mmCIF file of C-alpha atoms (C1' of nucleotides) and ligand atoms in Angstrom:
data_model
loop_
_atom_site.group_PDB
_atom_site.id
_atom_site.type_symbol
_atom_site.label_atom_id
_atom_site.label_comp_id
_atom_site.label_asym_id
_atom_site.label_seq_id
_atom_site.Cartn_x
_atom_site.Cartn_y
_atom_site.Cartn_z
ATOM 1 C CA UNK A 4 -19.537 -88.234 12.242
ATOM 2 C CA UNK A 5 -16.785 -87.289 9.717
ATOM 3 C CA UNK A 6 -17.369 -83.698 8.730
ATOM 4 C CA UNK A 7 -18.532 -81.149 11.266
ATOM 5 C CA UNK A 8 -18.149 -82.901 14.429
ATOM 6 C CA UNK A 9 -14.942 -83.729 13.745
ATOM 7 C CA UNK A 10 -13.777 -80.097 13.164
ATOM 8 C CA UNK A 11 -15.801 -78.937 16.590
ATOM 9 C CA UNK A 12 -13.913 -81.507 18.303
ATOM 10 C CA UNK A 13 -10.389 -80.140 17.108
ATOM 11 C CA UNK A 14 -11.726 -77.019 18.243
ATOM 12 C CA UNK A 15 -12.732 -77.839 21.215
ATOM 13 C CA UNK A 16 -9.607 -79.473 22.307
ATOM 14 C CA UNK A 17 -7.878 -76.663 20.681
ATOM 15 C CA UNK A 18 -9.327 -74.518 22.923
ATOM 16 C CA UNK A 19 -8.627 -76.628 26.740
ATOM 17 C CA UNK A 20 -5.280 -77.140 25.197
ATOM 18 C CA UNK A 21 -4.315 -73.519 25.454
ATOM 19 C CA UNK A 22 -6.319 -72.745 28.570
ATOM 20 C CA UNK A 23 -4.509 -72.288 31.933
ATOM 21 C CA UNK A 24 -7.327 -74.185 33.391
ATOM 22 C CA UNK A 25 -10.313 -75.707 32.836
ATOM 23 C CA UNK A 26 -13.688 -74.514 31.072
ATOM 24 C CA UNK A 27 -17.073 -75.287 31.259
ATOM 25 C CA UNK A 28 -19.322 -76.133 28.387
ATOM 26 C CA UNK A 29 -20.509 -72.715 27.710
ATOM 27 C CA UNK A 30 -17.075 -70.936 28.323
ATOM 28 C CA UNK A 31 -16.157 -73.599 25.517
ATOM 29 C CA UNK A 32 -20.020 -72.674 23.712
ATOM 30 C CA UNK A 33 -18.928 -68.948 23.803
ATOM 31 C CA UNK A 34 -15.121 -69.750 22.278
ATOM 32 C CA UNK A 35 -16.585 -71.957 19.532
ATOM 33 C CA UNK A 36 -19.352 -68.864 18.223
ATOM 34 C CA UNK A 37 -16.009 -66.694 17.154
ATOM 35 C CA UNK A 38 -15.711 -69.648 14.497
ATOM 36 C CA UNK A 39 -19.231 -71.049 13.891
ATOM 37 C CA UNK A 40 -22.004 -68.149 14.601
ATOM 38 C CA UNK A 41 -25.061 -70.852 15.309
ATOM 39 C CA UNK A 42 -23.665 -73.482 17.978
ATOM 40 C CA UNK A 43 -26.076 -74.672 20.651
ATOM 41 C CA UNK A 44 -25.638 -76.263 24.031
ATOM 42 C CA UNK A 45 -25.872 -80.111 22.774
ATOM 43 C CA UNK A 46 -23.846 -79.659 19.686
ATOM 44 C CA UNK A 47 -20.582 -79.140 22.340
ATOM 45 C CA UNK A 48 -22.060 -81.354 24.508
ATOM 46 C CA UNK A 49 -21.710 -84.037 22.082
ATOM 47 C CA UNK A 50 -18.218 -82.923 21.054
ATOM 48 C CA UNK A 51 -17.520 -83.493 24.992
ATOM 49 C CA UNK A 52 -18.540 -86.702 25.347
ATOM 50 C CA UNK A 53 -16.597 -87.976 22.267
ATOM 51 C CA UNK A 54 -13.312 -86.493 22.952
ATOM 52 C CA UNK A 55 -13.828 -87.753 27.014
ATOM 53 C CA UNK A 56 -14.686 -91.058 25.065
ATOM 54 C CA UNK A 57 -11.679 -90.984 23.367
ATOM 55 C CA UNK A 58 -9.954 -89.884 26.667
ATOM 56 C CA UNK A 59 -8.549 -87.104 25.065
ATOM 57 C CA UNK A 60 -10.031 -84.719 27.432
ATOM 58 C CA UNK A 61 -11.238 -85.237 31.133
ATOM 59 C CA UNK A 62 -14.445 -83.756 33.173
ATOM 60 C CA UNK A 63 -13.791 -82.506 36.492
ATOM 61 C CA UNK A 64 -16.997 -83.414 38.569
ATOM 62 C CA UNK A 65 -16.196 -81.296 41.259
ATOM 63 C CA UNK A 66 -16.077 -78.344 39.453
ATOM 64 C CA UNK A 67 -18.370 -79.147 36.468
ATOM 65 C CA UNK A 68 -15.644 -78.031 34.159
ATOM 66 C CA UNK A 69 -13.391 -79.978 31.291
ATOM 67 C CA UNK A 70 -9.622 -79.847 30.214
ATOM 68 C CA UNK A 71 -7.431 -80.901 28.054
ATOM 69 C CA UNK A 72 -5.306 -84.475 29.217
ATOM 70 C CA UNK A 73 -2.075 -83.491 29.882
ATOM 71 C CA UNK A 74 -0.353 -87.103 28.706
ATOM 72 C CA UNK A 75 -1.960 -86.563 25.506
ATOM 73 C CA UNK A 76 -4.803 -89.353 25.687
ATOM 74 C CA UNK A 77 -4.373 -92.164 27.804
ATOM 75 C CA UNK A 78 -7.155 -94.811 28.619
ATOM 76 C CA UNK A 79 -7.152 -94.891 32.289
ATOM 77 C CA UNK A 80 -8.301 -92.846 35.021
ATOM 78 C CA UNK A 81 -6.376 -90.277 37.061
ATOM 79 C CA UNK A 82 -5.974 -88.070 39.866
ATOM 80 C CA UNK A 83 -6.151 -84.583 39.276
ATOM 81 C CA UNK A 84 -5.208 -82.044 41.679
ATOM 82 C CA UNK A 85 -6.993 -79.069 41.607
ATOM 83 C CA UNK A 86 -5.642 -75.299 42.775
ATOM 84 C CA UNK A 87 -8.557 -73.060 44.643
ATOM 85 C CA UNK A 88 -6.283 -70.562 44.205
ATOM 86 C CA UNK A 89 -5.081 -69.586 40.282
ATOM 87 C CA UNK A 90 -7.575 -72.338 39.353
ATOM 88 C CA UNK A 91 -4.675 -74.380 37.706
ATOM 89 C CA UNK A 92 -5.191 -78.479 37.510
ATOM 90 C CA UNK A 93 -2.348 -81.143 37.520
ATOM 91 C CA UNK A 94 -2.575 -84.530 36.821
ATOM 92 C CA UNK A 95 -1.166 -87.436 37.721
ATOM 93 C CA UNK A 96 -0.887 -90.994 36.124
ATOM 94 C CA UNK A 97 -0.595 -93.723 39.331
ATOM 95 C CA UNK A 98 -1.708 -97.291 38.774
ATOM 96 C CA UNK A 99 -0.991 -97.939 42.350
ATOM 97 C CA UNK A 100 -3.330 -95.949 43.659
ATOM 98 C CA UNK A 101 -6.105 -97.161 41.558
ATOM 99 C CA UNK A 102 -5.228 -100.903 42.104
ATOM 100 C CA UNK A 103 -5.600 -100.032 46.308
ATOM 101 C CA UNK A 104 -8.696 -98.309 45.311
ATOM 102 C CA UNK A 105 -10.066 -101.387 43.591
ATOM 103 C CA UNK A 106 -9.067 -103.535 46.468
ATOM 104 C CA UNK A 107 -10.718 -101.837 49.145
ATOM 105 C CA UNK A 108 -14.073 -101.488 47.066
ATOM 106 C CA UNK A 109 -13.539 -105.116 46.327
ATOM 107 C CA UNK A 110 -13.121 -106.146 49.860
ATOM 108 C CA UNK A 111 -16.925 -104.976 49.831
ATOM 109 C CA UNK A 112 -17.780 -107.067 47.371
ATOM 110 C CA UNK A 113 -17.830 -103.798 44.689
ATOM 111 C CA UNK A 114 -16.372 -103.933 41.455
ATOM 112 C CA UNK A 115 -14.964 -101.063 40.653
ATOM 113 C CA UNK A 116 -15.481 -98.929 37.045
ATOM 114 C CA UNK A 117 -14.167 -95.895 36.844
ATOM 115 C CA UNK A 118 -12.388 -94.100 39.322
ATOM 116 C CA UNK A 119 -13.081 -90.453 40.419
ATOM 117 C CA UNK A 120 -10.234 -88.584 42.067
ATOM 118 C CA UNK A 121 -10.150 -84.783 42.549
ATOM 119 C CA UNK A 122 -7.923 -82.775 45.155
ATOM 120 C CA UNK A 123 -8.586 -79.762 46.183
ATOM 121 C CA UNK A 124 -5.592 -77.757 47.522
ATOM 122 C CA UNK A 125 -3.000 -75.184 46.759
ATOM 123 C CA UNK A 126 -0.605 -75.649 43.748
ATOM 124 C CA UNK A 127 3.158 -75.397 44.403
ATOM 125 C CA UNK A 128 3.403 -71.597 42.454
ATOM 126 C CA UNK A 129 0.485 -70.287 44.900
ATOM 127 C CA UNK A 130 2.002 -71.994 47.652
ATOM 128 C CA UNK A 131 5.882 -70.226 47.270
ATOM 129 C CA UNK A 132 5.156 -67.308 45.105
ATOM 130 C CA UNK A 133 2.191 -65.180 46.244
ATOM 131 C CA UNK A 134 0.070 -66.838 49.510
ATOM 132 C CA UNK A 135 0.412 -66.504 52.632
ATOM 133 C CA UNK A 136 3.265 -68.757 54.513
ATOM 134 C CA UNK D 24 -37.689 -70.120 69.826
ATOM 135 C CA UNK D 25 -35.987 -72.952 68.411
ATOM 136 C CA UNK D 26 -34.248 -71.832 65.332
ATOM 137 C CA UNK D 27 -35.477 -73.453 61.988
ATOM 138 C CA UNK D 28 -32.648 -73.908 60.963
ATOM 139 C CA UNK D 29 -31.933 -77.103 62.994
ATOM 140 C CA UNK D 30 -35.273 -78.140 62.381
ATOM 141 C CA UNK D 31 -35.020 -78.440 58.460
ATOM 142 C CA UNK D 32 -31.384 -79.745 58.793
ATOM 143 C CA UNK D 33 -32.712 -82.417 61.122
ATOM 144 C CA UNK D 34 -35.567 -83.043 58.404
ATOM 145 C CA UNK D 35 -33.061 -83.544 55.366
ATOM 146 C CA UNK D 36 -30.930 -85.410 57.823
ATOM 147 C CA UNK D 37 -33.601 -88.023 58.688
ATOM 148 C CA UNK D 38 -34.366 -87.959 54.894
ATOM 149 C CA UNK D 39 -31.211 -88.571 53.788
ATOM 150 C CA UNK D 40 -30.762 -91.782 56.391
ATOM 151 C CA UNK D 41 -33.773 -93.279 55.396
ATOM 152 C CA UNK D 42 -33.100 -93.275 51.690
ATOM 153 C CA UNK D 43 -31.059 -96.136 49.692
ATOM 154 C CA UNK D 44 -29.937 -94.001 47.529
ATOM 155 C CA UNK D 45 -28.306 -90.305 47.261
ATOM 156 C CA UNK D 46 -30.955 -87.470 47.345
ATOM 157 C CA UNK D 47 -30.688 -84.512 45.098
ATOM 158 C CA UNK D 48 -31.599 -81.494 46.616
ATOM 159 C CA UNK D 49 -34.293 -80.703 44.888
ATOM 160 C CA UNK D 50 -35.854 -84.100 45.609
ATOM 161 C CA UNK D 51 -35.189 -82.621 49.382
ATOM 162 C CA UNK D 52 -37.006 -80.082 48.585
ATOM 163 C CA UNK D 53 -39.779 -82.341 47.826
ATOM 164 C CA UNK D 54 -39.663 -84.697 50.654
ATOM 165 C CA UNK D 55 -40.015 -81.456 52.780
ATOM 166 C CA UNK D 56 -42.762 -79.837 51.005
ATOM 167 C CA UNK D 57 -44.914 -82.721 53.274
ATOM 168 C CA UNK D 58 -44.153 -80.996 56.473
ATOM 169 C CA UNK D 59 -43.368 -77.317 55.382
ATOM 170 C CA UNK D 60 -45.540 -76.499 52.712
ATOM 171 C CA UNK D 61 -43.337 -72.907 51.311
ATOM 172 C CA UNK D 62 -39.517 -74.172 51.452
ATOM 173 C CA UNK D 63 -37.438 -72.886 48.595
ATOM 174 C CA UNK D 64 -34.267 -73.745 47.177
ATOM 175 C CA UNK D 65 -31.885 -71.412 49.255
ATOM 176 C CA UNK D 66 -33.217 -73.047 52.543
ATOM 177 C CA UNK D 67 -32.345 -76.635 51.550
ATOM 178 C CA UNK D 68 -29.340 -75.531 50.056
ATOM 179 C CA UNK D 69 -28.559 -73.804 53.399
ATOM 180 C CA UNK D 70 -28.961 -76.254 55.262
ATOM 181 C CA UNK D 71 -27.162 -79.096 53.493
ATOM 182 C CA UNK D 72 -24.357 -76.714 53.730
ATOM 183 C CA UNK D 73 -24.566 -76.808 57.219
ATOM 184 C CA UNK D 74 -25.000 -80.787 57.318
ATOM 185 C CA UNK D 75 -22.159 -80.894 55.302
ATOM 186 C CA UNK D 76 -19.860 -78.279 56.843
ATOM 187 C CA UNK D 77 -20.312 -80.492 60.408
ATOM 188 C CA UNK D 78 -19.835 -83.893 58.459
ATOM 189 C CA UNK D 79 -23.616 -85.374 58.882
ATOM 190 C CA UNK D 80 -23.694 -85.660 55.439
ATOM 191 C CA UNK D 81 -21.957 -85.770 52.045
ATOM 192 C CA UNK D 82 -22.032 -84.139 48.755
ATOM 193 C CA UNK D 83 -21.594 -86.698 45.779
ATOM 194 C CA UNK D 84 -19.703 -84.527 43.230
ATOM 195 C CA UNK D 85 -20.018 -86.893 40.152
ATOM 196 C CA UNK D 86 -23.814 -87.099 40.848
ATOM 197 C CA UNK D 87 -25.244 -83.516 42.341
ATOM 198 C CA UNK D 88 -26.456 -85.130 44.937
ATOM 199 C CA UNK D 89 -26.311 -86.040 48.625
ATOM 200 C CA UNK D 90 -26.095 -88.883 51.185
ATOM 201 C CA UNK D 91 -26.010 -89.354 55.065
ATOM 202 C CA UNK D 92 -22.767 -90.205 56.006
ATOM 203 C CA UNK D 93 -22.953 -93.859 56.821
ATOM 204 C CA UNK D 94 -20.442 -93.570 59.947
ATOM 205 C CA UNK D 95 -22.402 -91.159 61.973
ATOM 206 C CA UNK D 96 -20.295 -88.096 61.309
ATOM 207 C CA UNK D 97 -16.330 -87.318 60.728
ATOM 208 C CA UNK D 98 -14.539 -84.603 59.959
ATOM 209 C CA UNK D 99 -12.308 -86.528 57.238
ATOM 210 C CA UNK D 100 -12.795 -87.753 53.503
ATOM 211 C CA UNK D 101 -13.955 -90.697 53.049
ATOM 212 C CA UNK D 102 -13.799 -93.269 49.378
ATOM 213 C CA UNK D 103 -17.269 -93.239 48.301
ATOM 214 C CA UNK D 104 -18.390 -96.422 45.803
ATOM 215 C CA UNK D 105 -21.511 -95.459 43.645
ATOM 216 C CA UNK D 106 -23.319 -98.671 42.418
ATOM 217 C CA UNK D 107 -24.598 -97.472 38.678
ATOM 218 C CA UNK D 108 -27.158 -100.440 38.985
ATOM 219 C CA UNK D 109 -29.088 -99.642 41.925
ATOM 220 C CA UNK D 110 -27.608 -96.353 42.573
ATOM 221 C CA UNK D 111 -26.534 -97.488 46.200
ATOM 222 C CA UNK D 112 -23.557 -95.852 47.270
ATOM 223 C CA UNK D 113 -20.876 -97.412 50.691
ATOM 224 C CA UNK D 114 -18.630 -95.599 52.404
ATOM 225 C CA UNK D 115 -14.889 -96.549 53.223
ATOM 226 C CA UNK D 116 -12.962 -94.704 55.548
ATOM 227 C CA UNK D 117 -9.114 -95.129 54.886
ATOM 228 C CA UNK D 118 -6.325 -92.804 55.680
ATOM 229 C CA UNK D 119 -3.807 -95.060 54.381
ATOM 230 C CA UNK D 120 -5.594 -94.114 50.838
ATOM 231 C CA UNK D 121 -5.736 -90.191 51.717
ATOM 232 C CA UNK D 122 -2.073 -90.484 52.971
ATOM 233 C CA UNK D 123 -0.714 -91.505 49.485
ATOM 234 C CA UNK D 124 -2.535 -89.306 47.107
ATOM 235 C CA UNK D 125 -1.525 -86.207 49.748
ATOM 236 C CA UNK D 126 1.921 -87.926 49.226
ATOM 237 C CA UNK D 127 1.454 -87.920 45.725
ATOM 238 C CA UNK D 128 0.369 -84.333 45.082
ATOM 239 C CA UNK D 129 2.869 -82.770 47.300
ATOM 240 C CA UNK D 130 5.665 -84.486 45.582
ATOM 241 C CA UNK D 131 4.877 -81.891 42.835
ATOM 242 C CA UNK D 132 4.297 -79.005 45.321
ATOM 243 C CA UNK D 133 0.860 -79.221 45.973
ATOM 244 C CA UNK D 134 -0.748 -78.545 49.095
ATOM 245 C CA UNK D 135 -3.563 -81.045 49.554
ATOM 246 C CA UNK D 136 -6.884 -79.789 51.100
ATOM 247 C CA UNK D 137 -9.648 -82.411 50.037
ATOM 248 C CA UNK D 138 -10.192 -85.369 48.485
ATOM 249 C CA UNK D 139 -12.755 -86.394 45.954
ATOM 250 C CA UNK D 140 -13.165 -89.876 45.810
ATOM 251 C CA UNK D 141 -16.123 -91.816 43.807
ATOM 252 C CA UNK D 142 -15.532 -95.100 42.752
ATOM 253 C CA UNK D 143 -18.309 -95.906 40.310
ATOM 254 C CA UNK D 144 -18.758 -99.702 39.338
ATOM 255 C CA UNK D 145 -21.502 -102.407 40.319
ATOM 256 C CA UNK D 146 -22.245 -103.451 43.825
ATOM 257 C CA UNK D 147 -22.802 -107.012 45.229
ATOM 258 C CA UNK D 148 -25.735 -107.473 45.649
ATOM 259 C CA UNK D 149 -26.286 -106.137 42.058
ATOM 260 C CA UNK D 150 -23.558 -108.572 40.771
ATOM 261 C CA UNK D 151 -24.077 -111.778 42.240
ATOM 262 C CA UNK D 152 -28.010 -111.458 43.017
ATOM 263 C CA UNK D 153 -29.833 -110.203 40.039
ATOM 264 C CA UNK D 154 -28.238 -107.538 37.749
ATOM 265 C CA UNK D 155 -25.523 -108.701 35.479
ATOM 266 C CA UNK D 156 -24.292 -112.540 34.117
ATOM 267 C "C1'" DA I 16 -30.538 -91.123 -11.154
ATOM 268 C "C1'" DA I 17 -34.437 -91.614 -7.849
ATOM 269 C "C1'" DA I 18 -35.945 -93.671 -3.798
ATOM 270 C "C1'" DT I 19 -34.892 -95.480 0.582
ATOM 271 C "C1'" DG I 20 -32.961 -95.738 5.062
ATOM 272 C "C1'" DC I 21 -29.813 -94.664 8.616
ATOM 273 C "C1'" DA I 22 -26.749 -92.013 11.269
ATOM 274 C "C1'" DA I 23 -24.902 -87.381 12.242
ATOM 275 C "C1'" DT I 24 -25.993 -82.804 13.147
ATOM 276 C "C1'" DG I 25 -28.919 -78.742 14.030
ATOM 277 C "C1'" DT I 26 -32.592 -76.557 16.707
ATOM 278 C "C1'" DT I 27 -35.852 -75.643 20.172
ATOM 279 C "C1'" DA I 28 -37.354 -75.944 24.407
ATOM 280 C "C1'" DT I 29 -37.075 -77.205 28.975
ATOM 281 C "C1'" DA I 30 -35.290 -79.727 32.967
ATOM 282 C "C1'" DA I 31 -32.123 -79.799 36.773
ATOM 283 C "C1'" DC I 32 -28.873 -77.604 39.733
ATOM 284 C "C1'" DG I 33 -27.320 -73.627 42.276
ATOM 285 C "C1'" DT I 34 -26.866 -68.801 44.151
ATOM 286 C "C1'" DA I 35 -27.111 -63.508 44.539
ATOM 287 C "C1'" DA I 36 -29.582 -60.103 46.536
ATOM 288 C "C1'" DC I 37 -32.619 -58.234 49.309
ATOM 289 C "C1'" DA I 38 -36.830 -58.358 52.617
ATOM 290 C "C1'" DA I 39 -38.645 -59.776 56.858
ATOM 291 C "C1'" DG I 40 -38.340 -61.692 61.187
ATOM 292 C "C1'" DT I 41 -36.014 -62.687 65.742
ATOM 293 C "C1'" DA I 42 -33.253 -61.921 69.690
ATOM 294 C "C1'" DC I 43 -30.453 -59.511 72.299
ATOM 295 C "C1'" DT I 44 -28.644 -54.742 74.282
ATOM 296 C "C1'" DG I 45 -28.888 -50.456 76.493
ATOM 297 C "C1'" DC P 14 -38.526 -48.770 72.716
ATOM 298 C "C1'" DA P 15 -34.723 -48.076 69.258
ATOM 299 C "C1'" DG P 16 -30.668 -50.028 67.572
ATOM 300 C "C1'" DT P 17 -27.945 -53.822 66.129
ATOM 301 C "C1'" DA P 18 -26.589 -58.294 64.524
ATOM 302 C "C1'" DC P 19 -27.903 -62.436 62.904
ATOM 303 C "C1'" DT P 20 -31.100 -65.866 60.894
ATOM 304 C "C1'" DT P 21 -34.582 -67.122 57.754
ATOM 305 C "C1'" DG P 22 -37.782 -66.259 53.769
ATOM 306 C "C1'" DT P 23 -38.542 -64.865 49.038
ATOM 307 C "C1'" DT P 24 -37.764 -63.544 44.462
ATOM 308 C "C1'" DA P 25 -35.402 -63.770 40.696
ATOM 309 C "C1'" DC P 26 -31.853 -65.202 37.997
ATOM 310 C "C1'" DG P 27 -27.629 -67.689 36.397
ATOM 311 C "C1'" DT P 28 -25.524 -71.968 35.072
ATOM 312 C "C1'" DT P 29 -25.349 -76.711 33.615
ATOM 313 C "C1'" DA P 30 -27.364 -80.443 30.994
ATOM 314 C "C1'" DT P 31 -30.536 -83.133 28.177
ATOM 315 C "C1'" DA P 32 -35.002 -84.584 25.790
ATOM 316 C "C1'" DA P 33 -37.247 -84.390 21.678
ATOM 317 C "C1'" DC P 34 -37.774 -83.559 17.211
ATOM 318 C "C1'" DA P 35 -36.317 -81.588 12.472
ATOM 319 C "C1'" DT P 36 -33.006 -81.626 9.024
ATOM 320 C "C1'" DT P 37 -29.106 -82.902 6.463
ATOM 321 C "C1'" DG P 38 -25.753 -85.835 4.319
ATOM 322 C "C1'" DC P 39 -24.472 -89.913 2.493
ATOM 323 C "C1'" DA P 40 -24.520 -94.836 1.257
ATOM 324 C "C1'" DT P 41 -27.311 -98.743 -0.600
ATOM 325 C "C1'" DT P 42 -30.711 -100.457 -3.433
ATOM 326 C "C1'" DT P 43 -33.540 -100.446 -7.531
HETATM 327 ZN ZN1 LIG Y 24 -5.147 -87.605 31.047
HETATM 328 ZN ZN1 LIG Y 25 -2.278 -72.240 42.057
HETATM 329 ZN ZN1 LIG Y 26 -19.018 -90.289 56.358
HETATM 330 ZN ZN1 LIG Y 27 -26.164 -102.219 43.229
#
DNA sequence: AAATGCAATGTTATAACGTAACAAGTACTG
DNA sequence: CAGTACTTGTTACGTTATAACATTGCATTT
């Protein structure tokens, strides 16, 4: 996995990094044929699931979409908070609310993996600059 | 005449509750193929928008698929815990949990709407009866 | 170096999920 | 009945994702 994938992967991340919000694997599939004529489908699928491996990037289930971390990489799970509106995500780091996650799903005898935790809403620049009060 | 509408959405409904596991809703589509031998894709999807939109049911965002909602009905999110063994998923209903991540995302301006939550992990019967050591 | 074997990558095809757009039916109104 | 508004059916297509197999590159052995 040293040569090519490698360089898609940069790419790739290149590519969330500088986008206002996220992008699905074709958006990403359509960016990458400007640089390499030939990609298919599975060749940035692949690059997806290493760089999520790594945690360098995140899926967002609810929207079937990817972006860039915004702490860099990180190896834990977060909440990201999602704008309906200008289609902007945030994200936010909180150990606290994944330990009270754990707990509750442990109280059912579940042990918890991986945590999934989207919110759908209106970001703070919709909210005060343009919508409706 | 009885719309059939309600009829279908009391079909996937009954579906839904008697399954172990989240439906897809293509496997819907199946399922109702028994009783109503020329459903199409639209119609399901129309009417698990409907289940959804009233609460009956909910959409698992990290799977594309569906499940009754195990309390009946409610108009609020609820934590959902997807067992990866057996691919049985509980419900938890806590607004303590919903309180702090809408805490959370409005202490950076953002105006909470809905929340996504799917726990994946393993659940207890898979842990302590037969699946892992 | 040539042969071997394995893992990464490329390629094709198709599966799975979801919806737009319009046609046809139904129920009410005057 | 004709007109209207709404619901349901149907077709076709768009989007998302993966299975399966071919090919390439590179290291190890001989
Ligand atoms: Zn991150
Ligand atoms: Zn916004
Ligand atoms: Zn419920
Ligand atoms: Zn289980």
């Amino acid at each position: 996995m040293t040569k090519r994938g490698e360089e898609i992967q940069r790419q790739v991340l290149a590519v969330l990094r500088q986008s206002s919000t996220p992008l699905s694997a074709y958006d990403l599939l359509d960016h990458l044929w400007d640089s390499h004529p030939k990609i298919a489908a599975p060749t940035v699928y692949r690059a997806l699931a290493a760089l999520t491996g790594r945690g360098s990037i995140h899926r967002l289930e609810s929207l079937n979409a990817y972006m860039a971390c915004q702490c860099g990489s990180h190896p834990h799970d977060s909440i990201l908070s999602i704008c309906g509106d200008c289609g902007s995500v945030g994200e936010q780091v909180s150990p606290d609310v994944l330990e009270i996650l754990s707990g509750l799903a442990q109280a059912s005898g579940f042990t918890p993996d991986r945590h999934v935790i989207e919110v759908h809403g209106v970001c703070g620049i919709c909210t005060g600059g343009a919508g409706a009060a």
